[in-house]
Amino acid sequence: MIVLGAGIGGLTAAAALRQAGFAVELYEAAPELRGQGFGLALQANGITALRTIGPGIEEELLERGGRIETFRFNTADGTRLREFLVRRQDERLGAPSVALHRRDLHAVLLRAIGDTPTHTGARASRFIDDGERIRVEFADGRVADGDLLVGADGIHSVVRAQLHGRAEPRPGNFVAWLACAPFEHAAVPRGSSIHYWSTGMRFGIHDIGHGRVYWWGTMTMPGALAANWHGDKEDLRGLYADWAPEVRACIDRTDWADVLAVPCQDRPPLDHWGRGRVTLLGDAAHPMLPSLGQGANSAIEDAVVLANSLRTSLDPVAGLRRYERMRADRTATLINGSRSLGRIEQLVDPALVKVRDTYLRFAPAEHFLREMAEPMSFPPLDGPTARLPRPLSPAERWHWIADQLAPLHILARVRVHGSITAEQVRVGLDEAQRAHPLLGVAVVAESDGTAPRFVPVSTPIPLRHVESADPTAWLTEVDDVELRDHFDWRTGPLARAVLITDTNGEASDLILTLHYAIADGESAMAVAKQVLQVAAGEVAALEPAPVRPGPEDLFPAGFTGARGLGRTVGALLRDQKSQLRRPRRLEPTRLAPPSRCRSRVVHRGLDADRLDALLAACERHGVGLRAALSAALLTASARESGADAESWYTVGSSVNFRDRLGVVADAEVGTYQGMIATAARYAPWRSLWQIAAGLERAYDTRMDRDDHLAMLNMLAVAAPKSVADSASAVRMMRTRGPGHLCITDLGHYAFPDKIGAWRLSGAQFVSGMSICGFIMATANATHGELFFNLGYVEPAVSRQRADRLADESIRALLSAI
């Protein structure tokens, strides 16, 4: 992995990535590694983040710098406006704030990176991402090659410029003078941090220990002047001539060569940071004005979150995107907050300055502490967590209710070539259950079936062992048992497994079945892989996953409260508008009460040659595999119904929304999928690619609006509270829901070809439907094959009809390629 830039962010990234087990090479444009000649304040969030890198860092920082004990606001002449005892805030936040010289922080971080290969004088000119590797070219002709690139190369980042185009930073319209100097004064006691505020000017003095201070001054002026301030020490003395004695003394006792004048600049928040195998970090991603003091601290946060995201992601590129989503909102808040505060700090209107200073003097202390605490609180690396017992969310509750009416399960299957025993699988199941809290829960509810809650149980995941000479025995087990038999949700757990061994012992099938209230297709596949990794001895212990709140509680801010309600109403109105087209639906053969419904499955697929041909055709026609599969299913339904004229059809797409939550790792168990219906026109003379293009356009439009999240929000008010209250919801889902014809596609799912001594094949997943609809096809391209499982609900769809739909779907794909 390549890290460009050996400033605070780049060094912390190298240390955190190294600690997480990644190989890193660090490249710095400057001729040597050193901190610039001024100071900074490491606030509680920065200290908390650095603690994750290794022991002893906090203690060394405290030894090198000065712990901030008091934070004071003064007027220009030194009159006190307000003072806070910082230790009270430290206790709240669980970490101290430390002021120190940048050189000292650099020294600590250089020790933390150990023997990480480090190259100086390496000024990058461009990077090349070929989808598999990253190549970085440098101005002196050197080349670096790696699997990922982290651009930590500052506000004038070469990486950012290549990703987003070159643009000048946004002026803050004030200049800052920065310096560190030996200094002791009675007005600056040990541990103090003092701000002096006036009209359009400020000054700050921070004790950094060992008889030294870090000081800064600011003055409002147009951005162009701030970027070209060429005054000298006498000019600065003149600007602060009538300020407090300690301010004048700071300037007097500092060598002018040690004073740095810089324009205060930032950049607007980016909509997205990286692309492919490239991401940004620190000032390259989110330069901000110094008003909140969060520039260095947020870069440290970035580095630690990046390392954790890559460590807990199944795919490194997905790990980069997850890191960016986790950081985007917080850093945008810091950019905007710093700019807003900067305007207040640098006010030039005397009347507004008077209002500002009055507020500083008399506003409640608790209000100040809360405002200060928000940027200084490092969000937990694992994101929001909960404790068991916890209530089921509306989506989880709906799945739990639907399963009581007719079984609603999701499962993963993988073929294991080589000798595997039930005892080995038992070890893997036990470790997976230990690592994933939802694999060890039951559900309790009130006597009337309302207010269900997940509660922990100690019962191991049940494991059946079956012997069979039939290579398709796994399908029989899935169809006859796993999709049919209820879980006992009162006793738990909501998971079970089957090991089907060939009579010759040369191969086995592992089936992992999970209750829909706790899992989705991604969960089932990830846990199946982890069970085998532990069973093979390839992994001794799995990283424990946190207990999460319900998925809706993790939604982005725009999907909560009044804004979330507005989005839901908007999505509903758009659905109503689409009904004006009178789209055709897959009509049930025969409806039956929920108690007489059950999910079944038929299995189809494409071999490697046909899959390659399909993927090549998708690329030629500019559509994705999901759209092609959806178009094939839609075509099969239309042909099966004898449609001979042009008409609209809809296909429901099950959408994994882990990426929108940011904090949820790929392997975490949970129900993180929503459903959206997309429409396209069918006609016997329209090609599959025309239909697929229509579906893809509609899908992209709805995904851009996050309609799947908006529709899930509807469950908060529309989902039944209990089985007894479910009749109208069941009727609505059967007559108007997207489950009449839907598909879940995991795309190219990276299941290993080998774990330990075992060769693996046939990794795929199957989904039931219960009373939520009639058809749920599942698809994934794994081990060089496409697996297509058409789940259907009897008696709404018969076995013969399901076979016809599956065959016609495959025929439509083959005809198109």
XYZ file of N, CA and C in Angstrom, residues 421-596:
528
model
N -15.153 -32.859 8.798
C -15.960 -33.557 9.794
C -16.950 -32.609 10.448
N -17.990 -33.200 11.027
C -18.967 -32.406 11.770
C -18.304 -31.711 12.954
N -17.286 -32.368 13.528
C -16.601 -31.760 14.670
C -15.879 -30.471 14.255
N -15.271 -30.481 13.072
C -14.623 -29.266 12.584
C -15.646 -28.158 12.339
N -16.778 -28.524 11.726
C -17.817 -27.520 11.481
C -18.352 -26.985 12.805
N -18.452 -27.861 13.806
C -18.932 -27.422 15.122
C -18.033 -26.331 15.693
N -16.738 -26.507 15.564
C -15.798 -25.496 16.055
C -16.031 -24.169 15.330
N -16.204 -24.240 14.007
C -16.438 -23.028 13.240
C -17.737 -22.348 13.601
N -18.797 -23.110 13.794
C -20.097 -22.540 14.175
C -20.023 -21.856 15.528
N -19.343 -22.503 16.475
C -19.251 -21.917 17.818
C -18.505 -20.592 17.800
N -17.434 -20.530 16.988
C -16.667 -19.285 16.917
C -17.467 -18.197 16.206
N -18.194 -18.565 15.148
C -19.031 -17.586 14.450
C -20.116 -17.051 15.376
N -20.683 -17.922 16.182
C -21.733 -17.486 17.116
C -21.148 -16.570 18.180
N -19.927 -16.858 18.609
C -19.288 -15.987 19.596
C -19.019 -14.605 19.010
N -18.644 -14.565 17.724
C -18.255 -13.300 17.103
C -19.450 -12.446 16.691
N -20.577 -13.068 16.360
C -21.738 -12.341 15.843
C -22.896 -12.424 16.840
N -23.186 -11.339 17.533
C -24.211 -11.396 18.590
C -25.558 -11.912 18.111
N -25.992 -11.568 16.878
C -27.327 -11.979 16.438
C -27.420 -13.472 16.133
N -26.279 -14.171 16.074
C -26.333 -15.628 15.903
C -26.619 -16.338 17.224
N -26.729 -15.586 18.286
C -27.002 -16.184 19.595
C -28.146 -15.493 20.302
N -29.259 -15.261 19.581
C -30.406 -14.601 20.191
C -31.674 -15.402 19.972
N -32.649 -15.132 20.853
C -34.034 -15.547 20.674
C -34.869 -14.275 20.686
N -36.169 -14.428 20.539
C -37.077 -13.276 20.568
C -38.087 -13.490 21.675
N -38.298 -12.486 22.491
C -39.373 -12.505 23.483
C -40.318 -11.354 23.160
N -41.588 -11.538 23.461
C -42.596 -10.521 23.166
C -43.620 -10.510 24.285
N -44.457 -9.500 24.275
C -45.561 -9.451 25.231
C -46.563 -10.569 24.919
N -47.464 -10.804 25.839
C -48.413 -11.908 25.677
C -49.289 -11.761 24.439
N -49.507 -10.518 23.978
C -50.312 -10.312 22.770
C -49.461 -10.279 21.503
N -48.170 -10.640 21.611
C -47.302 -10.703 20.447
C -46.686 -9.383 20.042
N -46.855 -8.345 20.827
C -46.271 -7.042 20.494
C -44.944 -6.854 21.222
N -44.255 -5.771 20.876
C -43.002 -5.361 21.522
C -41.959 -6.472 21.562
N -41.632 -7.086 20.398
C -40.610 -8.142 20.398
C -39.221 -7.578 20.680
N -38.396 -8.389 21.359
C -37.031 -7.995 21.704
C -36.091 -9.161 21.449
N -34.896 -8.835 20.950
C -33.830 -9.836 20.866
C -33.226 -10.013 22.256
N -33.086 -11.267 22.686
C -32.457 -11.573 23.963
C -31.360 -12.609 23.729
N -30.258 -12.512 24.452
C -29.176 -13.486 24.240
C -29.541 -14.854 24.811
N -29.081 -15.899 24.141
C -29.252 -17.274 24.614
C -27.912 -17.978 24.504
N -27.757 -19.040 25.269
C -26.484 -19.782 25.268
C -26.546 -21.052 24.433
N -27.669 -21.315 23.786
C -27.820 -22.541 23.005
C -26.927 -22.489 21.766
N -26.102 -23.528 21.520
C -25.270 -23.530 20.307
C -26.119 -23.607 19.038
N -25.548 -23.181 17.934
C -26.219 -23.308 16.644
C -26.393 -24.786 16.323
N -27.615 -25.254 16.101
C -27.829 -26.683 15.797
C -27.115 -27.094 14.508
N -26.564 -28.286 14.502
C -25.878 -28.830 13.335
C -26.382 -30.239 13.069
N -26.935 -30.460 11.879
C -27.316 -31.806 11.450
C -26.227 -32.356 10.526
N -26.047 -33.668 10.566
C -25.079 -34.323 9.696
C -25.811 -35.387 8.891
N -25.732 -35.260 7.565
C -26.452 -36.155 6.661
C -25.443 -36.778 5.709
N -25.633 -38.065 5.393
C -24.812 -38.721 4.377
C -25.665 -39.011 3.160
N -25.100 -38.790 1.982
C -25.850 -39.032 0.757
C -24.888 -39.201 -0.405
N -25.208 -40.111 -1.303
C -24.423 -40.304 -2.518
C -24.898 -39.403 -3.637
N -25.991 -38.687 -3.434
C -26.583 -37.837 -4.453
C -25.905 -36.468 -4.434
N -25.240 -36.036 -5.520
C -24.573 -34.719 -5.525
C -25.546 -33.551 -5.452
N -26.845 -33.807 -5.712
C -27.832 -32.725 -5.595
C -28.608 -32.804 -4.275
N -28.073 -33.573 -3.319
C -28.781 -33.720 -2.032
C -28.963 -32.373 -1.333
N -28.046 -31.426 -1.567
C -28.174 -30.125 -0.909
C -29.454 -29.414 -1.333
N -29.831 -29.565 -2.612
C -31.065 -28.943 -3.081
C -32.287 -29.564 -2.411
N -32.233 -30.889 -2.220
C -33.341 -31.572 -1.541
C -33.473 -31.090 -0.109
N -32.321 -30.939 0.574
C -32.354 -30.451 1.951
C -32.901 -29.021 2.019
N -32.476 -28.190 1.100
C -32.953 -26.806 1.083
C -34.445 -26.765 0.821
N -34.880 -27.509 -0.199
C -36.269 -27.442 -0.637
C -37.220 -28.121 0.349
N -36.810 -29.253 0.892
C -37.718 -30.038 1.732
C -37.642 -29.695 3.218
N -36.516 -29.110 3.652
C -36.337 -28.892 5.097
C -36.050 -27.426 5.423
N -34.970 -26.892 4.864
C -34.472 -25.596 5.336
C -35.414 -24.436 5.012
N -36.111 -24.502 3.878
C -37.087 -23.458 3.569
C -38.457 -23.745 4.176
N -38.623 -24.928 4.725
C -39.946 -25.340 5.225
C -40.078 -25.243 6.740
N -39.059 -25.660 7.461
C -39.168 -25.814 8.914
C -38.915 -24.490 9.632
N -39.848 -24.114 10.493
C -39.713 -22.898 11.293
C -38.528 -22.996 12.258
N -37.955 -21.846 12.587
C -37.112 -21.729 13.770
C -38.023 -21.590 14.986
N -37.557 -22.084 16.120
C -38.251 -21.797 17.378
C -37.680 -20.480 17.907
N -38.332 -19.383 17.542
C -37.789 -18.072 17.895
C -37.850 -17.797 19.386
N -38.695 -18.552 20.102
C -38.795 -18.329 21.554
C -37.569 -18.837 22.301
N -36.939 -19.886 21.781
C -35.778 -20.462 22.458
C -34.464 -20.119 21.766
N -34.534 -19.851 20.434
C -33.341 -19.531 19.682
C -32.384 -20.717 19.612
N -31.248 -20.560 18.980
C -30.866 -19.384 18.186
C -31.581 -19.368 16.844
N -31.449 -18.269 16.125
C -32.127 -18.102 14.839
C -31.192 -18.463 13.692
N -30.461 -19.538 13.889
C -29.500 -20.035 12.904
C -29.388 -21.544 13.066
N -29.091 -22.234 11.981
C -28.838 -23.674 12.029
C -27.972 -24.055 10.834
N -27.402 -25.244 10.856
C -26.502 -25.678 9.791
C -26.707 -27.154 9.498
N -26.346 -27.534 8.263
C -26.401 -28.928 7.814
C -25.096 -29.238 7.102
N -24.492 -30.365 7.429
C -23.330 -30.871 6.707
C -23.752 -32.147 5.989
N -23.705 -32.123 4.668
C -24.099 -33.281 3.866
C -22.822 -33.880 3.287
N -22.489 -35.087 3.714
C -21.237 -35.723 3.316
C -21.498 -36.817 2.294
N -20.695 -36.830 1.215
C -20.756 -37.939 0.263
C -20.419 -39.240 0.987
N -21.032 -40.324 0.542
C -20.763 -41.619 1.188
C -19.305 -42.030 1.045
N -18.627 -41.517 -0.012
C -17.199 -41.825 -0.160
C -16.302 -40.879 0.624
N -16.911 -39.839 1.219
C -16.167 -38.916 2.071
C -15.255 -37.961 1.342
N -15.377 -37.868 0.014
C -14.470 -37.015 -0.746
C -14.950 -35.576 -0.863
N -16.225 -35.326 -0.635
C -16.754 -33.966 -0.731
C -17.971 -33.844 0.173
N -18.266 -32.616 0.564
C -19.416 -32.351 1.442
C -20.032 -31.015 1.050
N -21.288 -30.839 1.418
C -21.965 -29.560 1.252
C -22.285 -28.992 2.627
N -21.896 -27.742 2.850
C -22.265 -27.042 4.074
C -23.400 -26.092 3.753
N -24.479 -26.165 4.507
C -25.616 -25.259 4.363
C -25.798 -24.517 5.677
N -25.835 -23.214 5.615
C -26.078 -22.373 6.784
C -27.387 -21.642 6.559
N -28.351 -21.827 7.452
C -29.672 -21.213 7.317
C -29.874 -20.209 8.436
N -30.343 -18.998 8.066
C -30.535 -17.911 9.021
C -31.941 -17.351 8.903
N -32.472 -16.896 10.012
C -33.784 -16.246 10.054
C -33.668 -14.864 9.415
N -34.671 -14.495 8.624
C -34.627 -13.223 7.907
C -34.593 -12.022 8.856
N -35.043 -12.159 10.081
C -35.039 -11.033 11.015
C -33.635 -10.664 11.459
N -32.669 -11.582 11.255
C -31.309 -11.287 11.701
C -30.305 -11.234 10.573
N -30.694 -11.551 9.328
C -29.670 -11.711 8.301
C -30.196 -11.440 6.909
N -29.246 -11.219 5.983
C -29.523 -11.091 4.561
C -28.545 -11.995 3.812
N -28.560 -11.932 2.481
C -27.700 -12.802 1.701
C -26.231 -12.583 1.965
N -25.826 -11.331 2.122
C -24.430 -11.010 2.434
C -24.015 -11.652 3.753
N -24.905 -11.605 4.747
C -24.614 -12.208 6.048
C -24.392 -13.701 5.923
N -25.308 -14.377 5.211
C -25.235 -15.835 5.107
C -23.937 -16.269 4.439
N -23.579 -15.614 3.342
C -22.357 -15.989 2.632
C -21.109 -15.701 3.471
N -21.091 -14.548 4.134
C -19.922 -14.181 4.939
C -19.721 -15.144 6.096
N -20.800 -15.505 6.785
C -20.670 -16.410 7.930
C -20.265 -17.807 7.472
N -20.803 -18.271 6.337
C -20.403 -19.585 5.828
C -18.895 -19.620 5.584
N -18.360 -18.549 5.012
C -16.915 -18.484 4.783
C -16.154 -18.500 6.106
N -16.616 -17.733 7.084
C -15.917 -17.673 8.363
C -15.950 -19.015 9.096
N -17.087 -19.705 9.019
C -17.183 -21.031 9.650
C -16.118 -21.952 9.083
N -15.946 -21.956 7.757
C -14.957 -22.833 7.127
C -13.534 -22.384 7.450
N -13.297 -21.073 7.534
C -11.952 -20.599 7.878
C -11.537 -21.078 9.266
N -12.469 -21.011 10.212
C -12.164 -21.479 11.567
C -12.071 -22.998 11.591
N -12.986 -23.667 10.883
C -12.986 -25.132 10.867
C -11.685 -25.679 10.293
N -11.112 -24.963 9.318
C -9.868 -25.411 8.695
C -8.640 -25.040 9.511
N -8.810 -24.240 10.557
C -7.675 -23.773 11.331
C -6.951 -22.618 10.681
N -7.519 -22.067 9.593
C -6.891 -20.936 8.915
C -7.002 -19.664 9.744
N -8.086 -19.553 10.516
C -8.318 -18.428 11.422
C -8.617 -18.995 12.796
N -7.861 -18.551 13.800
C -8.081 -19.078 15.148
C -9.273 -18.420 15.820
N -9.410 -17.117 15.644
C -10.497 -16.381 16.286
C -10.971 -15.276 15.350
N -12.280 -15.075 15.300
C -12.877 -14.035 14.468
C -12.949 -12.718 15.242
N -12.855 -11.618 14.511
C -13.006 -10.305 15.133
C -14.447 -10.149 15.621
N -14.660 -9.923 16.911
C -16.046 -9.805 17.398
C -16.753 -8.609 16.781
N -17.966 -8.809 16.337
C -18.789 -7.721 15.808
C -19.575 -7.096 16.953
N -19.859 -5.805 16.873
C -20.628 -5.169 17.943
C -22.107 -5.526 17.847
N -22.828 -5.322 18.940
C -24.283 -5.361 18.899
C -24.727 -4.027 18.303
N -25.445 -4.089 17.202
C -25.897 -2.869 16.549
C -27.315 -2.518 16.974
N -27.661 -1.238 16.913
C -29.081 -0.884 16.955
C -29.757 -1.445 15.699
N -31.076 -1.336 15.622
C -31.770 -1.751 14.418
C -31.268 -0.984 13.214
N -31.342 -1.567 12.008
C -30.776 -0.906 10.827
C -31.306 0.493 10.592
N -32.588 0.744 10.865
C -33.137 2.081 10.630
C -32.488 3.131 11.525
N -31.998 2.712 12.691
C -31.333 3.661 13.591
C -29.951 4.064 13.091
N -29.450 3.378 12.058
C -28.145 3.696 11.493
C -28.248 4.506 10.203
N -29.478 4.823 9.793
C -29.672 5.544 8.537
C -28.958 6.899 8.575
N -28.525 7.391 7.405
C -27.952 8.750 7.346
C -28.941 9.791 7.859
N -28.414 10.952 8.237
C -29.228 11.983 8.883
C -30.435 12.388 8.039
N -30.296 12.376 6.721
C -31.393 12.805 5.862
C -32.582 11.871 5.853
N -32.464 10.734 6.523
C -33.558 9.758 6.529
C -34.149 9.572 7.916
N -33.913 10.534 8.788
C -34.489 10.506 10.121
C -35.331 11.754 10.324
N -36.221 11.699 11.293
C -37.023 12.856 11.655
C -37.906 13.346 10.520
N -38.121 14.663 10.501
C -39.025 15.257 9.513
C -38.498 15.079 8.098
N -37.170 15.200 7.917
C -36.619 15.025 6.574
C -36.838 13.603 6.075
N -36.658 12.634 6.971
C -36.883 11.242 6.584
C -38.323 10.993 6.199
N -39.249 11.601 6.953
C -40.670 11.454 6.627
C -40.962 12.058 5.259
N -40.358 13.205 4.973
C -40.567 13.832 3.671
C -40.071 12.955 2.531
N -38.918 12.322 2.717
C -38.390 11.425 1.680
C -39.321 10.232 1.470
N -39.864 9.705 2.563
C -40.763 8.565 2.451
C -42.022 8.949 1.679
N -42.589 10.105 2.005
C -43.785 10.567 1.292
C -43.468 10.747 -0.188
N -42.304 11.315 -0.480
C -41.920 11.512 -1.871
C -41.796 10.198 -2.626
N -41.176 9.192 -1.979
C -41.044 7.880 -2.627
C -42.405 7.246 -2.861
N -43.311 7.391 -1.895
C -44.659 6.840 -2.068
C -45.392 7.519 -3.220
N -45.264 8.836 -3.326
C -45.920 9.554 -4.422
C -45.367 9.113 -5.777
N -44.058 8.891 -5.833
C -43.480 8.428 -7.095
C -43.979 7.029 -7.435
N -44.134 6.171 -6.413
C -44.691 4.845 -6.670
C -46.123 4.947 -7.178
N -46.887 5.854 -6.595
C -48.268 6.032 -7.047
C -48.290 6.511 -8.501
N -47.380 7.410 -8.840
C -47.329 7.910 -10.205
C -47.004 6.788 -11.181
N -46.086 5.891 -10.781
C -45.725 4.792 -11.675
C -46.887 3.838 -11.902
N -47.843 3.803 -10.949
C -48.996 2.924 -11.122
C -49.925 3.415 -12.226
N -49.798 4.681 -12.620
C -50.619 5.189 -13.712
C -50.302 4.478 -15.022
N -49.107 3.878 -15.104
C -48.766 3.102 -16.296
C -49.474 1.742 -16.317
N -50.117 1.395 -15.198
C -50.770 0.104 -15.037
C -49.817 -1.051 -15.379
N -48.686 -1.112 -14.671
C -47.739 -2.189 -14.974
C -48.345 -3.561 -14.672
N -47.998 -4.532 -15.494
C -48.493 -5.893 -15.300
C -47.682 -6.582 -14.213
N -48.320 -7.478 -13.523
C -47.693 -8.213 -12.442
C -47.760 -9.706 -12.727
N -46.877 -10.453 -12.102
C -46.980 -11.903 -12.159
C -48.177 -12.314 -11.310
N -49.167 -12.892 -11.958
C -50.397 -13.245 -11.257
C -50.260 -14.605 -10.590
N -50.718 -14.743 -9.364
C -50.634 -16.041 -8.680
C -51.559 -17.070 -9.315
N -51.120 -18.317 -9.314
C -51.978 -19.405 -9.787
C -53.134 -19.610 -8.836
N -52.794 -19.630 -7.549
C -53.838 -19.819 -6.533
C -53.343 -19.233 -5.221
N -54.150 -18.357 -4.637
C -53.813 -17.819 -3.328
C -54.334 -18.739 -2.239
N -53.612 -18.748 -1.140
C -54.005 -19.578 -0.009
C -53.708 -18.811 1.262
N -54.317 -19.176 2.366
C -53.991 -18.524 3.640
C -52.500 -18.664 3.936
N -51.921 -17.705 4.658
C -50.485 -17.772 4.943
C -50.044 -19.103 5.539
N -50.884 -19.711 6.384
C -50.488 -20.966 7.028
C -50.291 -22.093 6.028
N -50.809 -21.932 4.800
C -50.680 -22.965 3.790
C -49.676 -22.584 2.705
